[in-house]
C-alpha positions as semicolon CSV with decimal commas, in nm:
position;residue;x (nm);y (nm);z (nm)
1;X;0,000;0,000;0,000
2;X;0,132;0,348;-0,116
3;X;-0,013;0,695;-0,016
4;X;0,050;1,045;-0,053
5;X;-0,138;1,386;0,161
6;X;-0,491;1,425;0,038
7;X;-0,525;1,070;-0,065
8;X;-0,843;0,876;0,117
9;X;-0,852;0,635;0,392
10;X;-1,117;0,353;0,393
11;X;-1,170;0,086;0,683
12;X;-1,401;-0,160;0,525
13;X;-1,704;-0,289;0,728
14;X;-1,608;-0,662;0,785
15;X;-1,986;-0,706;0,651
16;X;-1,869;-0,555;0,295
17;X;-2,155;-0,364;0,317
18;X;-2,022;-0,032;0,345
19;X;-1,722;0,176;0,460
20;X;-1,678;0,187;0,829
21;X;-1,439;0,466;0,923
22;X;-1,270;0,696;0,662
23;X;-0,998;0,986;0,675
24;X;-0,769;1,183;0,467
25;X;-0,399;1,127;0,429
26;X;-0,237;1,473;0,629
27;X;0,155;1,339;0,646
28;X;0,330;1,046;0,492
29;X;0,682;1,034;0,689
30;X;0,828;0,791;0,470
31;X;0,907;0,893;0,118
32;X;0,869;0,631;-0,052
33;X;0,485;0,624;0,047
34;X;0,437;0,328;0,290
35;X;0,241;0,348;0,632
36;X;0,245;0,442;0,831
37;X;0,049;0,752;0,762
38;X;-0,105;1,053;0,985
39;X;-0,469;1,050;0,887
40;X;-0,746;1,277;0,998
41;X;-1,086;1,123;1,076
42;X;-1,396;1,241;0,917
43;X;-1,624;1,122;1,218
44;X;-1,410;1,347;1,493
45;X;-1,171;1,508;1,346
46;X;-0,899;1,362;1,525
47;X;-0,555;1,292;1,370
48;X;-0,356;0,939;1,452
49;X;-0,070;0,742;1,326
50;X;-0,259;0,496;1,114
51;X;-0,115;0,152;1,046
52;X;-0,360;0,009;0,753
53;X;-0,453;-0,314;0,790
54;X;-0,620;-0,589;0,519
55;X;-0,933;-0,381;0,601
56;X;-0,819;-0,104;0,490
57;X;-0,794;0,075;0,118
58;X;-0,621;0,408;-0,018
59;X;-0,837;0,616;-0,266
60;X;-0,550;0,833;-0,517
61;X;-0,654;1,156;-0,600
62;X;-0,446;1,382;-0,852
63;X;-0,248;1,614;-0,715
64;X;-0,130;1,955;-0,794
């Protein structure tokens, strides 16, 4: 898994009916784009170091 800031964060429902919890990619501290990643939450706002799991998928937006 590869991400860069403003990419998307999905945590599947384990029902696959549905997203769970999703976020938006804020920092990537390694440059090559692997997690971990700083993601903010769209249901509080929070920001955390996020370690995706297999429930877990990264939306690409274009940049720039």
């Amino acid at each position: 898994m590869k991400a860069t800031v403003g990419d998307r964060i999905d945590i599947l429902r384990h029902d696959e009916h549905g997203v769970f919890r999703d976020g938006v990619v804020i920092e990537v501290p390694d440059p090559a784009g692997d997690p971990p990643y700083y993601v903010r939450w769209s249901d509080n706002g929070h920001v955390s170091l996020f370690f995706p799991g297999p429930d877990a998928r990264v939306t690409h937006y274009a940049h720039g």
